[in-house]
Amino acid sequence: MAAKHKISVKEKETHFTLLSFPLKYPLYIIFFFFLWFFLLFYWFPNTGSVKLFVPSDGGESTNIRRKCNGTGLFFMYELPEKFNSGLLRECKNLSMYTDMCPHVANRGLGQPLGKASWYATHQFIAEMIFHARAEQHECRTWDPSDATLFYVPFYGGLHVSSKFGEPDWSVRDRLAIELEDYLSQQPAWQRHQGGDHFLALGRTAWDFMRSQSGADFGANILLKLPRVMNMSVLTVERHPWEGPNQLGIPYASYFHPSTSDEMLTWQDTMRRSDRPHLFTFVGATRTGVEKAAARDEILRQCAESTRCHPLKCARGASECHDPNRVLSVMSQSVFCMQPPGDSFTRRSVFDSVLAGCIPVFFSPHTAYTQYKWYLPSDPSEYSVYIPEEKVSRIEEQLVKIPSYKVERMRNTVINLIPGLTYSHPNATGMGFRDAVDIALEQLSKHMRERFQLV
């Protein structure tokens, strides 16, 4: 009986062991993974940034919001093609002076110059480049309710230049009026009646402010439309007296870097550039305008001086149309003369900064009242101002400037290059703010103050 009992007990123990095997080891495994995750969570805390997925439906990630904290998110309208890309189909007729087809290529950068990030960029094309940069910008949102700013990518400059020879004012104005009507019907417009909307234009404000009296230069009335006057308007030249909603942005020059290394390399090259010429003037004479006298005097003095290297411009085949030639002359000169052109401003100002050449101004409206977001508040930090009554003694005044001050001004000018440059549209993570970044940041600040946004 005892043996039978022992066998029975052993059988029971064996039976228990077989039953507990599938239960015991899974419990060990569960306990092991619990302990492992506990150590991962508490012993190795996350100290880095997390790149979050941005849903294709336009949802915004925490990572994007953090990057754009100082700028705010902007919403870009997908306008009907007739307001932008549709205009490019008639690129041969976008200007009465030149075939614009080569210039609107590469999203407005123009034709490549044979080395990376350098293009023969047209002086009145900033609106296209701004649009291309905005499309890929990290602060763009597809959700209007998240936006601080609303960008309207209208190629107003290209359109107005295509109508310069049009005698019928209603034809010139038609597309601008259609844009105003289109915007007024959009839900986002109703929030602030367009006060948080903005345009970017590649031509001067004068081209959009036709008056009922005075000379007619082919302008339309875009900037005089009531709803547009409630918007912010970025333009390469603002009206100094009648443009409270107009804000100056740089003309596009030839350099559109794709990496921060390209920018740093160029700046270093300009710092080391040998500058045998005291001053230069890249430009042509003007006839029949008040500004002609100053230009004639500059050209006369430059021709008579052994310390000046002029680059005379003329219509047709001209050295001034060769970016390499222009930048070569400027990069070999200490000072670059910047008298007003057909209007107050000149693309040459930004070419000279790109070349590390200190600009010399003869009107405060060529830069000082135009580009306050981009230039130091003290003009003497980066430029020389010569009033009209002293224009007859240019070389005499430049020679008087101490060498240490010249060196300091040149360093300031070269440090300004990134902020006055339009990066390549495909560039990301540049490590510096370009012209578009600064415009978006300053507009966001303006909107927060205007509408008391948090």
XYZ file of C-alpha atoms in Angstrom:
454
model
C 0.000 0.000 0.000
C 2.848 2.342 0.864
C 4.573 1.701 -2.438
C 1.376 2.265 -4.250
C 0.901 5.477 -2.326
C 4.421 6.692 -3.149
C 3.914 5.937 -6.788
C 0.683 7.826 -6.658
C 2.339 10.841 -5.066
C 5.157 10.765 -7.627
C 2.647 10.581 -10.385
C 0.887 13.574 -8.909
C 4.164 15.498 -8.687
C 5.024 14.624 -12.267
C 1.579 15.607 -13.395
C 1.897 18.945 -11.596
C 5.306 19.594 -13.186
C 3.955 18.962 -16.671
C 1.042 21.251 -16.038
C 3.179 24.067 -14.590
C 5.744 24.029 -17.441
C 3.664 25.988 -19.945
C 2.666 28.453 -17.214
C 5.968 29.078 -15.470
C 8.192 30.025 -18.441
C 5.799 32.505 -20.070
C 5.594 34.229 -16.690
C 9.397 34.470 -16.636
C 9.397 35.902 -20.154
C 6.717 38.466 -19.330
C 8.596 39.493 -16.188
C 11.866 39.823 -18.172
C 10.333 42.123 -20.829
C 8.604 44.187 -18.165
C 11.950 44.699 -16.400
C 13.677 45.560 -19.719
C 11.140 48.222 -20.687
C 11.255 49.613 -17.163
C 15.031 50.089 -17.481
C 14.732 51.610 -20.939
C 12.151 54.146 -19.826
C 13.708 55.262 -16.557
C 17.394 54.529 -16.928
C 17.835 55.831 -20.478
C 15.596 58.936 -20.792
C 15.081 60.541 -24.234
C 17.285 63.654 -24.500
C 17.183 64.223 -28.259
C 14.603 65.756 -30.570
C 12.124 63.414 -32.136
C 11.314 63.750 -35.811
C 7.590 63.295 -36.029
C 5.721 62.115 -39.091
C 3.703 64.823 -40.854
C 0.436 63.310 -42.040
C -0.315 63.693 -45.737
C -3.636 65.338 -44.907
C -1.791 68.464 -43.756
C -1.615 67.865 -40.003
C 1.269 69.725 -38.342
C 3.925 68.060 -36.200
C 5.269 69.337 -32.934
C 8.707 69.416 -34.533
C 7.582 71.866 -37.247
C 5.837 74.105 -34.736
C 8.985 74.261 -32.632
C 11.136 75.221 -35.647
C 8.711 77.970 -36.644
C 8.090 79.328 -33.172
C 9.682 82.695 -34.031
C 8.053 82.870 -37.442
C 4.658 81.261 -37.249
C 3.051 79.052 -39.843
C 1.859 80.424 -43.159
C -0.776 79.116 -45.524
C -0.156 79.445 -49.259
C -3.098 79.764 -51.611
C -3.306 77.406 -54.585
C -4.462 80.115 -56.974
C -6.036 79.468 -60.372
C -3.225 79.182 -62.932
C -4.091 82.445 -64.648
C -2.613 84.307 -61.658
C 0.836 82.692 -61.784
C 1.996 79.595 -63.678
C -0.457 80.179 -66.518
C 1.278 83.465 -67.336
C 4.509 81.593 -68.085
C 2.999 79.920 -71.143
C 3.342 83.282 -72.885
C 6.837 83.939 -71.550
C 7.976 85.500 -74.830
C 5.408 88.249 -74.278
C 6.017 88.925 -70.582
C 8.226 91.919 -71.356
C 8.264 94.411 -74.198
C 12.060 94.626 -73.888
C 13.267 91.021 -73.759
C 12.280 87.398 -74.200
C 11.586 86.257 -70.642
C 11.533 82.521 -71.418
C 15.195 81.955 -70.409
C 14.641 84.001 -67.262
C 11.568 82.180 -65.929
C 13.352 78.822 -66.279
C 14.391 76.895 -63.154
C 11.557 78.387 -61.076
C 12.751 81.914 -61.813
C 16.448 81.380 -61.163
C 17.165 81.619 -64.890
C 19.957 79.941 -66.820
C 22.832 78.199 -64.944
C 26.183 79.961 -65.109
C 28.261 76.800 -65.223
C 28.973 76.467 -61.515
C 26.766 75.204 -58.726
C 24.190 77.629 -57.314
C 24.981 80.456 -59.747
C 22.368 81.607 -62.268
C 21.788 84.487 -64.683
C 18.835 85.701 -62.612
C 16.670 88.512 -63.969
C 16.408 91.608 -61.782
C 12.570 91.601 -61.701
C 11.969 87.926 -60.914
C 11.915 87.858 -57.081
C 8.201 86.986 -56.973
C 8.815 83.660 -58.728
C 11.755 82.723 -56.517
C 9.810 83.681 -53.390
C 6.998 81.382 -54.520
C 9.393 78.494 -55.172
C 11.025 78.935 -51.753
C 7.647 79.146 -50.012
C 6.451 75.876 -51.532
C 9.236 73.947 -49.784
C 9.471 76.102 -46.660
C 9.379 74.315 -43.319
C 6.915 76.855 -41.901
C 4.247 76.212 -44.525
C 0.990 74.687 -43.298
C -1.843 73.139 -45.297
C -4.353 73.941 -42.553
C -5.618 77.556 -42.735
C -6.787 77.435 -39.116
C -3.165 77.002 -37.981
C -1.797 79.902 -40.050
C -0.596 83.277 -38.847
C 0.034 84.454 -42.422
C -1.635 83.866 -45.770
C 0.588 84.068 -48.842
C -0.983 84.939 -52.198
C 1.485 83.829 -54.935
C 0.426 86.249 -57.667
C 2.992 86.966 -60.404
C 1.902 90.582 -60.528
C 5.219 91.902 -61.804
C 5.348 89.553 -64.769
C 1.749 90.353 -65.589
C 2.095 94.135 -65.449
C 5.247 94.087 -67.575
C 3.366 92.101 -70.238
C 0.847 94.974 -70.468
C 3.201 97.960 -70.543
C 2.307 98.709 -74.156
C -1.431 98.237 -73.628
C -3.371 101.507 -74.228
C -6.611 100.176 -72.705
C -6.392 100.640 -68.948
C -9.209 98.171 -68.293
C -7.142 95.421 -69.959
C -4.143 96.268 -67.762
C -6.256 96.200 -64.607
C -8.464 93.184 -65.320
C -6.375 90.419 -63.724
C -5.639 92.495 -60.608
C -9.358 93.140 -60.119
C -10.125 89.449 -60.651
C -7.570 88.558 -57.975
C -9.168 90.971 -55.507
C -12.603 89.459 -56.191
C -11.259 85.906 -55.829
C -9.612 86.607 -52.471
C -12.645 88.371 -51.018
C -14.658 85.171 -51.498
C -12.217 82.943 -49.588
C -13.143 81.877 -46.013
C -9.680 82.775 -44.667
C -10.067 86.320 -45.973
C -13.040 86.926 -43.707
C -11.013 86.460 -40.500
C -9.252 89.822 -40.790
C -10.527 91.078 -44.138
C -7.166 90.257 -45.683
C -5.131 91.999 -43.017
C -3.124 88.807 -42.457
C -2.589 88.219 -46.208
C 0.445 89.243 -48.220
C 1.754 89.513 -51.768
C 5.360 89.353 -52.981
C 6.056 91.404 -56.119
C 9.185 91.430 -58.240
C 8.757 94.940 -59.619
C 8.635 98.390 -58.024
C 5.497 99.729 -56.374
C 5.291 102.434 -59.047
C 4.347 99.739 -61.569
C 1.131 99.045 -59.649
C 0.041 102.563 -58.658
C -1.209 104.255 -61.804
C -2.652 107.672 -61.117
C -5.328 109.450 -63.093
C -2.931 112.305 -63.762
C 0.753 112.555 -64.541
C 2.976 110.408 -66.740
C 1.731 106.929 -67.612
C 4.495 104.304 -67.574
C 2.224 101.340 -68.189
C 1.242 100.707 -64.571
C -1.963 99.112 -63.366
C -3.915 99.840 -60.167
C -3.198 96.679 -58.145
C -1.810 98.506 -55.113
C -4.637 101.042 -55.158
C -7.403 98.459 -54.922
C -9.153 98.839 -51.526
C -8.838 95.202 -50.460
C -5.195 94.975 -51.543
C -4.432 98.101 -49.527
C -5.468 96.135 -46.432
C -2.881 93.442 -47.235
C 0.869 93.550 -46.709
C 2.800 93.906 -49.941
C 6.421 92.822 -50.291
C 8.075 94.640 -53.169
C 11.614 95.324 -54.361
C 10.862 99.043 -54.121
C 8.190 100.551 -51.928
C 6.642 103.972 -52.409
C 8.397 106.091 -49.745
C 5.376 108.303 -49.085
C 2.223 106.435 -50.110
C 3.009 102.863 -49.191
C 2.351 102.213 -45.479
C 1.444 98.598 -46.273
C 4.454 98.167 -48.580
C 7.596 96.458 -47.296
C 10.907 96.281 -49.132
C 12.514 92.951 -50.031
C 15.826 92.477 -51.879
C 16.191 92.266 -55.617
C 17.368 88.786 -56.582
C 21.064 88.575 -57.468
C 22.949 85.669 -59.092
C 23.848 83.458 -56.108
C 21.336 80.894 -54.809
C 23.231 78.564 -52.459
C 22.039 75.073 -51.692
C 24.264 74.555 -48.637
C 25.683 76.672 -45.839
C 29.181 75.631 -46.931
C 28.636 77.332 -50.287
C 27.679 80.541 -48.521
C 30.625 80.450 -46.103
C 33.052 79.709 -48.927
C 31.799 82.654 -50.968
C 31.971 85.035 -48.008
C 35.528 83.943 -47.272
C 36.466 84.473 -50.930
C 35.129 88.032 -50.824
C 37.013 88.771 -47.591
C 40.272 87.716 -49.226
C 39.577 89.412 -52.567
C 42.258 91.856 -53.744
C 40.672 95.260 -54.405
C 43.041 97.444 -56.457
C 40.321 99.935 -57.469
C 39.045 102.564 -55.044
C 35.634 102.791 -56.681
C 33.568 101.660 -59.645
C 30.292 102.420 -61.356
C 28.380 99.716 -63.194
C 25.653 101.447 -65.132
C 24.591 103.665 -67.991
C 23.629 107.274 -68.459
C 20.025 108.408 -68.255
C 18.361 110.992 -70.445
C 15.302 113.094 -69.829
C 15.115 112.392 -66.103
C 16.181 114.376 -63.073
C 18.581 111.617 -61.995
C 20.621 111.896 -65.211
C 22.835 114.685 -63.851
C 24.219 112.600 -60.985
C 24.957 109.645 -63.257
C 26.692 111.844 -65.821
C 28.867 113.347 -63.085
C 29.795 109.940 -61.673
C 30.767 108.650 -65.115
C 32.803 111.788 -65.820
C 34.757 111.540 -62.566
C 35.298 107.817 -62.992
C 36.683 108.296 -66.489
C 39.103 110.971 -65.282
C 40.350 109.007 -62.261
C 43.101 106.394 -62.272
C 41.481 104.824 -59.200
C 38.103 104.101 -60.752
C 37.116 101.123 -62.911
C 33.871 101.866 -64.802
C 31.690 99.273 -66.496
C 29.467 101.116 -68.945
C 26.125 99.590 -69.752
C 24.054 99.953 -72.880
C 21.132 98.230 -74.544
C 21.844 95.063 -76.473
C 25.090 93.143 -76.073
C 26.712 94.689 -73.021
C 29.231 93.615 -70.403
C 26.655 94.616 -67.815
C 24.545 91.657 -68.898
C 27.367 89.264 -68.027
C 27.085 88.336 -64.310
C 30.686 87.131 -64.181
C 31.954 90.424 -65.561
C 29.805 92.507 -63.209
C 30.877 90.618 -60.096
C 34.525 90.591 -61.201
C 34.640 94.394 -61.426
C 32.775 94.872 -58.147
C 34.863 92.337 -56.236
C 38.013 94.233 -57.255
C 36.661 97.562 -55.992
C 36.389 99.007 -52.502
C 33.345 101.214 -53.182
C 30.473 100.807 -55.659
C 28.516 103.868 -56.808
C 24.746 103.389 -56.504
C 22.887 106.423 -57.890
C 19.133 106.083 -58.557
C 18.164 104.479 -61.842
C 14.791 104.681 -63.575
C 13.437 104.653 -60.022
C 15.097 105.062 -56.636
C 16.370 101.496 -56.222
C 18.775 99.300 -58.199
C 19.470 95.586 -58.398
C 23.126 96.646 -58.549
C 23.005 97.420 -54.814
C 22.576 93.713 -54.074
C 25.161 92.710 -56.652
C 27.670 94.983 -54.918
C 26.894 93.530 -51.483
C 27.312 90.032 -52.938
C 30.738 91.149 -54.185
C 31.744 92.652 -50.823
C 31.804 96.155 -52.364
C 30.706 98.989 -50.057
C 27.710 100.792 -51.633
C 27.793 104.577 -52.028
C 24.313 106.130 -52.128
C 23.143 109.486 -53.451
C 19.509 109.218 -52.338
C 18.180 107.887 -49.012
C 15.404 106.129 -50.932
C 17.800 103.809 -52.771
C 18.180 101.694 -49.611
C 17.695 103.485 -46.282
C 13.895 103.879 -46.508
C 13.431 100.618 -48.387
C 14.979 97.566 -46.723
C 14.717 98.163 -42.986
C 14.236 94.467 -42.237
C 17.527 93.636 -43.901
C 19.995 96.445 -43.250
C 21.553 97.906 -40.076
C 19.684 100.886 -38.656
C 22.878 102.954 -38.830
C 23.680 103.406 -42.558
C 27.290 104.359 -41.811
C 27.956 100.779 -40.679
C 27.756 99.437 -44.226
C 27.547 102.354 -46.686
C 28.595 105.884 -47.643
C 26.100 108.644 -48.329
C 27.020 111.545 -50.606
C 24.348 114.253 -50.928
C 23.727 115.921 -54.267
C 25.647 119.076 -53.406
C 28.825 117.044 -52.871
C 28.580 114.695 -55.845
C 31.293 116.657 -57.669
C 33.972 115.485 -55.186
C 33.441 111.718 -54.938
C 37.050 110.535 -54.900
C 38.071 113.268 -52.480
C 35.453 112.131 -49.965
C 36.198 108.429 -50.310
C 39.934 108.895 -49.740
C 39.245 110.639 -46.444
C 37.616 107.554 -44.916
C 40.128 105.852 -42.543
C 41.292 102.393 -43.603
C 40.123 100.790 -40.344
C 36.610 102.106 -40.964
C 36.675 100.857 -44.551
C 37.669 97.397 -43.314
C 34.904 97.426 -40.736
C 32.284 98.473 -43.309
C 33.409 95.780 -45.743
C 33.124 93.090 -43.054
C 29.608 94.291 -42.272
C 28.666 94.196 -45.959
C 29.958 90.638 -46.345
C 28.092 89.568 -43.212
C 24.899 90.916 -44.801
C 25.139 88.584 -47.800
C 23.124 85.620 -46.379
C 20.105 87.717 -45.428
C 20.023 89.471 -48.803
C 20.266 86.207 -50.753
C 17.489 83.968 -52.050
C 18.560 80.393 -51.346
C 17.970 77.672 -53.899
C 14.302 76.584 -53.677
C 15.315 72.986 -52.918
C 17.736 73.917 -50.127
C 16.895 72.784 -46.582
C 18.627 73.222 -43.246
C 20.794 76.072 -44.507
C 22.018 77.206 -41.102
C 21.299 80.853 -41.929
C 18.245 82.971 -42.646
C 17.867 84.082 -46.240
C 15.700 86.876 -47.675
C 12.527 84.755 -47.565
C 13.115 83.595 -43.975
C 13.567 87.179 -42.794
C 10.444 88.368 -44.611
C 8.300 85.606 -43.077
C 9.713 86.216 -39.614
C 9.118 89.959 -39.763
C 5.637 89.564 -41.231
C 4.728 87.149 -38.434
C 5.937 89.644 -35.861
C 3.906 92.376 -37.542
C 0.762 90.220 -37.542
C 1.134 89.233 -33.893
C 1.399 92.889 -32.924
C -1.395 94.005 -35.224
C -3.916 91.380 -34.143
C -2.536 90.764 -30.630
C -1.844 87.099 -31.327
C -0.061 84.925 -28.778
